[in-house]
Amino acid sequence: MTPIRLLLVDDDPLVRAGLALMMGGAEDIEIVGEAADGAEVEELVGRTRPDVVLMDIRMPSVDGLTATRLLRARADAPQVVVLTTFHADDQVLHALRAGAAGFVLKDTAPAEIVDAVRRVAAGEPVLSPAVTRQLMRHAAGTAADSRRTRARERLAALNDREREVAVFVGGGLANAQIAAELFMSVATVKTHVSRILAKLGLNNRVQIALLAYDAGLLGEDGH
């Protein structure tokens, strides 16, 4: 089995050492590099070709948000998991909108952080429905009306079935659950999700959820 290639990015050497220690015990994960600032990330990614980047949000020179946006613009973009100390940090929301596949708290149990890397490498978002709803509620603010207008304009590109799938993705449902709700195969759901991502120029399911919320397609409970 080819190991998951992982790049660690955090300005705290103790945090990097801790992450390296916990990841070193996983036979299917290989740490290919470490960086202390977002300014180092693009060059390191080009040289080491990681599958996943564990990215700190707050760094002194180039923060994780900027580094994530730059990475996700690459044709060979790795998946990004944001490291943070807060559930509802504004910068986390911006990172998710920029294309991060999810986030983990720095005080998360080691086994869960390792699992997050594996899940992201497999194409799954690392964000529970409950946390998604908390973040989306946190996103509501003074710019909500303008966001809703822009989101609805973007979603107009979808057909009715794709909009239904987008709403269920926004509610945090897995492909199998969506398939059961809409009486279709899991393969068909995957096809619809892929088409939604392509039509809207999005990177992952988290961004679909945020866009559906912005458009007013989800209630406060996420459904």
CSV table of C-alpha atoms in Angstrom, one decimal:
chain,number,residue,atom,x,y,z
A,1,MET,CA,0.0,0.0,0.0
A,2,THR,CA,1.3,3.4,-1.0
A,3,PRO,CA,1.6,5.6,2.2
A,4,ILE,CA,-0.2,8.9,2.5
A,5,ARG,CA,2.3,11.7,2.0
A,6,LEU,CA,1.9,14.3,4.7
A,7,LEU,CA,3.3,17.8,5.1
A,8,LEU,CA,3.2,19.5,8.6
A,9,VAL,CA,2.9,23.3,8.8
A,10,ASP,CA,2.9,25.0,12.2
A,11,ASP,CA,5.0,27.8,13.6
A,12,ASP,CA,5.3,26.1,17.0
A,13,PRO,CA,8.2,23.5,16.9
A,14,LEU,CA,6.6,21.7,19.9
A,15,VAL,CA,3.3,21.3,18.0
A,16,ARG,CA,5.2,20.0,14.9
A,17,ALA,CA,7.2,17.6,17.1
A,18,GLY,CA,4.0,16.3,18.6
A,19,LEU,CA,2.3,15.9,15.3
A,20,ALA,CA,5.4,14.1,13.9
A,21,LEU,CA,5.4,11.8,16.9
A,22,MET,CA,1.8,10.8,16.6
A,23,MET,CA,1.9,10.4,12.8
A,24,GLY,CA,5.2,8.4,13.0
A,25,GLY,CA,3.3,5.6,14.6
A,26,ALA,CA,1.0,5.1,11.6
A,27,GLU,CA,2.4,2.7,9.0
A,28,ASP,CA,0.3,4.2,6.2
A,29,ILE,CA,1.4,7.8,6.7
A,30,GLU,CA,4.8,9.2,5.6
A,31,ILE,CA,5.8,12.7,6.7
A,32,VAL,CA,7.5,14.3,3.7
A,33,GLY,CA,8.3,17.7,5.2
A,34,GLU,CA,7.7,20.3,7.8
A,35,ALA,CA,7.3,24.1,7.5
A,36,ALA,CA,7.2,26.8,10.2
A,37,ASP,CA,5.3,29.4,8.1
A,38,GLY,CA,2.9,29.6,5.2
A,39,ALA,CA,5.6,31.3,3.1
A,40,GLU,CA,7.5,28.0,2.9
A,41,VAL,CA,4.5,25.9,1.8
A,42,GLU,CA,4.3,26.3,-1.9
A,43,GLU,CA,8.0,25.5,-2.5
A,44,LEU,CA,7.8,22.5,-0.2
A,45,VAL,CA,4.6,21.2,-1.8
A,46,GLY,CA,6.3,21.5,-5.2
A,47,ARG,CA,9.3,19.6,-4.0
A,48,THR,CA,7.7,16.9,-1.8
A,49,ARG,CA,4.3,16.3,-3.5
A,50,PRO,CA,2.2,15.7,-0.4
A,51,ASP,CA,-1.3,14.2,-0.5
A,52,VAL,CA,-2.4,16.0,2.6
A,53,VAL,CA,-1.2,19.2,4.3
A,54,LEU,CA,-1.9,19.8,8.0
A,55,MET,CA,-2.0,23.6,8.2
A,56,ASP,CA,-1.9,25.9,11.2
A,57,ILE,CA,-4.2,28.9,10.8
A,58,ARG,CA,-2.2,31.5,12.7
A,59,MET,CA,1.4,32.0,11.5
A,60,PRO,CA,3.6,35.1,11.7
A,61,SER,CA,4.4,35.8,8.0
A,62,VAL,CA,1.9,34.1,5.7
A,63,ASP,CA,-1.1,32.6,7.5
A,64,GLY,CA,-2.8,29.3,6.8
A,65,LEU,CA,-5.7,31.0,5.0
A,66,THR,CA,-3.5,32.5,2.4
A,67,ALA,CA,-1.4,29.4,2.1
A,68,THR,CA,-4.5,27.3,1.6
A,69,ARG,CA,-5.9,29.5,-1.1
A,70,LEU,CA,-2.6,29.4,-3.0
A,71,LEU,CA,-2.3,25.7,-2.7
A,72,ARG,CA,-5.9,25.0,-3.8
A,73,ALA,CA,-5.3,27.0,-6.9
A,74,ARG,CA,-2.6,24.6,-8.1
A,75,ALA,CA,-3.5,21.9,-10.7
A,76,ASP,CA,-1.9,19.3,-8.4
A,77,ALA,CA,-3.4,20.7,-5.2
A,78,PRO,CA,-3.0,18.5,-2.1
A,79,GLN,CA,-5.9,18.3,0.4
A,80,VAL,CA,-5.6,20.7,3.3
A,81,VAL,CA,-6.7,20.1,6.9
A,82,VAL,CA,-6.7,23.2,9.0
A,83,LEU,CA,-5.3,23.1,12.6
A,84,THR,CA,-7.0,25.5,15.0
A,85,THR,CA,-7.8,26.0,18.7
A,86,PHE,CA,-11.4,27.2,18.2
A,87,HIS,CA,-14.5,25.6,16.6
A,88,ALA,CA,-15.9,28.8,15.2
A,89,ASP,CA,-12.8,30.8,14.3
A,90,ASP,CA,-13.5,33.3,11.5
A,91,GLN,CA,-10.3,32.2,9.8
A,92,VAL,CA,-11.5,28.6,9.8
A,93,LEU,CA,-14.5,29.6,7.9
A,94,HIS,CA,-12.4,31.5,5.4
A,95,ALA,CA,-10.1,28.5,5.0
A,96,LEU,CA,-13.0,26.2,4.3
A,97,ARG,CA,-14.3,28.6,1.7
A,98,ALA,CA,-10.8,28.7,0.2
A,99,GLY,CA,-10.9,24.9,-0.3
A,100,ALA,CA,-9.7,23.3,2.9
A,101,ALA,CA,-11.3,19.8,3.3
A,102,GLY,CA,-12.0,20.4,7.0
A,103,PHE,CA,-10.3,21.1,10.3
A,104,VAL,CA,-9.2,19.5,13.5
A,105,LEU,CA,-8.7,21.1,16.9
A,106,LYS,CA,-5.1,21.1,18.2
A,107,ASP,CA,-6.3,19.3,21.4
A,108,THR,CA,-8.0,16.5,19.5
A,109,ALA,CA,-7.0,13.0,20.5
A,110,PRO,CA,-4.0,11.8,18.4
A,111,ALA,CA,-6.0,8.8,17.0
A,112,GLU,CA,-8.6,11.2,15.7
A,113,ILE,CA,-6.0,13.5,14.0
A,114,VAL,CA,-4.5,10.4,12.3
A,115,ASP,CA,-8.0,9.3,11.2
A,116,ALA,CA,-8.6,12.8,9.8
A,117,VAL,CA,-5.6,12.6,7.6
A,118,ARG,CA,-6.7,9.2,6.3
A,119,ARG,CA,-10.2,10.4,5.6
A,120,VAL,CA,-9.1,13.5,3.8
A,121,ALA,CA,-6.7,11.4,1.7
A,122,ALA,CA,-9.6,9.2,0.8
A,123,GLY,CA,-11.6,12.2,-0.4
A,124,GLU,CA,-13.9,12.6,2.7
A,125,PRO,CA,-14.4,15.9,4.4
A,126,VAL,CA,-13.3,16.2,8.0
A,127,LEU,CA,-16.2,18.1,9.5
A,128,SER,CA,-19.1,16.6,11.4
A,129,PRO,CA,-22.7,17.8,10.7
A,130,ALA,CA,-22.9,19.4,14.1
A,131,VAL,CA,-19.7,21.4,13.7
A,132,THR,CA,-20.7,22.3,10.1
A,133,ARG,CA,-24.0,23.8,11.5
A,134,GLN,CA,-22.1,25.7,14.2
A,135,LEU,CA,-19.7,27.2,11.7
A,136,MET,CA,-22.5,28.1,9.3
A,137,ARG,CA,-24.4,29.8,12.1
A,138,HIS,CA,-21.2,31.7,12.9
A,139,ALA,CA,-20.9,32.7,9.3
A,140,ALA,CA,-24.3,34.6,9.4
A,141,GLY,CA,-23.6,38.3,9.8
A,142,THR,CA,-23.8,41.7,8.2
A,143,ALA,CA,-22.8,40.3,4.8
A,144,ALA,CA,-25.5,37.6,4.8
A,145,ASP,CA,-27.8,39.3,2.3
A,146,SER,CA,-25.2,39.8,-0.3
A,147,ARG,CA,-23.8,36.3,0.2
A,148,ARG,CA,-27.3,34.9,-0.3
A,149,THR,CA,-27.8,36.7,-3.5
A,150,ARG,CA,-24.4,35.6,-4.9
A,151,ALA,CA,-25.0,32.0,-3.7
A,152,ARG,CA,-28.4,31.8,-5.3
A,153,GLU,CA,-26.9,33.1,-8.6
A,154,ARG,CA,-24.3,30.4,-8.5
A,155,LEU,CA,-26.7,27.6,-7.6
A,156,ALA,CA,-28.9,28.6,-10.6
A,157,ALA,CA,-26.4,26.6,-12.7
A,158,LEU,CA,-27.7,23.3,-11.1
A,159,ASN,CA,-30.7,21.3,-12.3
A,160,ASP,CA,-33.4,20.4,-9.8
A,161,ARG,CA,-31.9,17.0,-8.9
A,162,GLU,CA,-28.5,18.5,-8.3
A,163,ARG,CA,-30.0,21.1,-6.0
A,164,GLU,CA,-31.7,18.4,-4.0
A,165,VAL,CA,-28.4,16.6,-3.6
A,166,ALA,CA,-26.7,19.8,-2.7
A,167,VAL,CA,-29.2,20.4,0.1
A,168,PHE,CA,-28.7,16.9,1.5
A,169,VAL,CA,-24.9,17.4,1.3
A,170,GLY,CA,-25.4,20.6,3.3
A,171,GLY,CA,-27.3,18.7,5.9
A,172,GLY,CA,-24.3,16.5,6.5
A,173,LEU,CA,-25.7,13.4,4.9
A,174,ALA,CA,-23.3,10.7,3.5
A,175,ASN,CA,-23.7,9.4,0.0
A,176,ALA,CA,-25.6,6.3,1.1
A,177,GLN,CA,-28.0,8.4,3.2
A,178,ILE,CA,-28.7,10.7,0.2
A,179,ALA,CA,-29.2,7.7,-2.0
A,180,ALA,CA,-31.8,6.3,0.4
A,181,GLU,CA,-33.6,9.7,0.6
A,182,LEU,CA,-33.7,10.2,-3.2
A,183,PHE,CA,-34.2,6.6,-4.2
A,184,MET,CA,-31.1,6.3,-6.3
A,185,SER,CA,-27.9,4.4,-6.2
A,186,VAL,CA,-24.8,5.5,-4.3
A,187,ALA,CA,-22.9,5.7,-7.6
A,188,THR,CA,-25.5,8.1,-9.0
A,189,VAL,CA,-25.2,10.3,-5.9
A,190,LYS,CA,-21.4,10.4,-6.4
A,191,THR,CA,-22.0,11.4,-10.0
A,192,HIS,CA,-24.3,14.2,-9.0
A,193,VAL,CA,-21.8,15.4,-6.3
A,194,SER,CA,-19.0,15.4,-8.9
A,195,ARG,CA,-21.1,17.4,-11.3
A,196,ILE,CA,-22.1,19.9,-8.6
A,197,LEU,CA,-18.4,20.5,-7.8
A,198,ALA,CA,-17.5,20.9,-11.4
A,199,LYS,CA,-20.4,23.2,-12.3
A,200,LEU,CA,-19.8,25.5,-9.3
A,201,GLY,CA,-16.0,25.4,-9.3
A,202,LEU,CA,-15.9,24.0,-5.8
A,203,ASN,CA,-13.3,21.7,-4.2
A,204,ASN,CA,-15.2,19.6,-1.8
A,205,ARG,CA,-18.5,18.8,0.0
A,206,VAL,CA,-17.8,21.4,2.8
A,207,GLN,CA,-17.9,24.2,0.2
A,208,ILE,CA,-21.2,22.8,-1.1
A,209,ALA,CA,-22.6,22.9,2.4
A,210,LEU,CA,-21.5,26.5,3.0
A,211,LEU,CA,-22.9,27.6,-0.4
A,212,ALA,CA,-26.3,25.9,0.3
A,213,TYR,CA,-26.4,27.6,3.7
A,214,ASP,CA,-25.5,31.0,2.2
A,215,ALA,CA,-28.3,30.5,-0.4
A,216,GLY,CA,-30.9,29.9,2.4
A,217,LEU,CA,-31.5,26.3,1.4
A,218,LEU,CA,-30.9,25.0,4.9
A,219,GLY,CA,-32.6,25.8,8.2
A,220,GLU,CA,-30.8,26.8,11.4
A,221,ASP,CA,-30.6,23.1,12.2
A,222,GLY,CA,-28.8,22.4,9.0
A,223,HIS,CA,-31.8,20.8,7.2
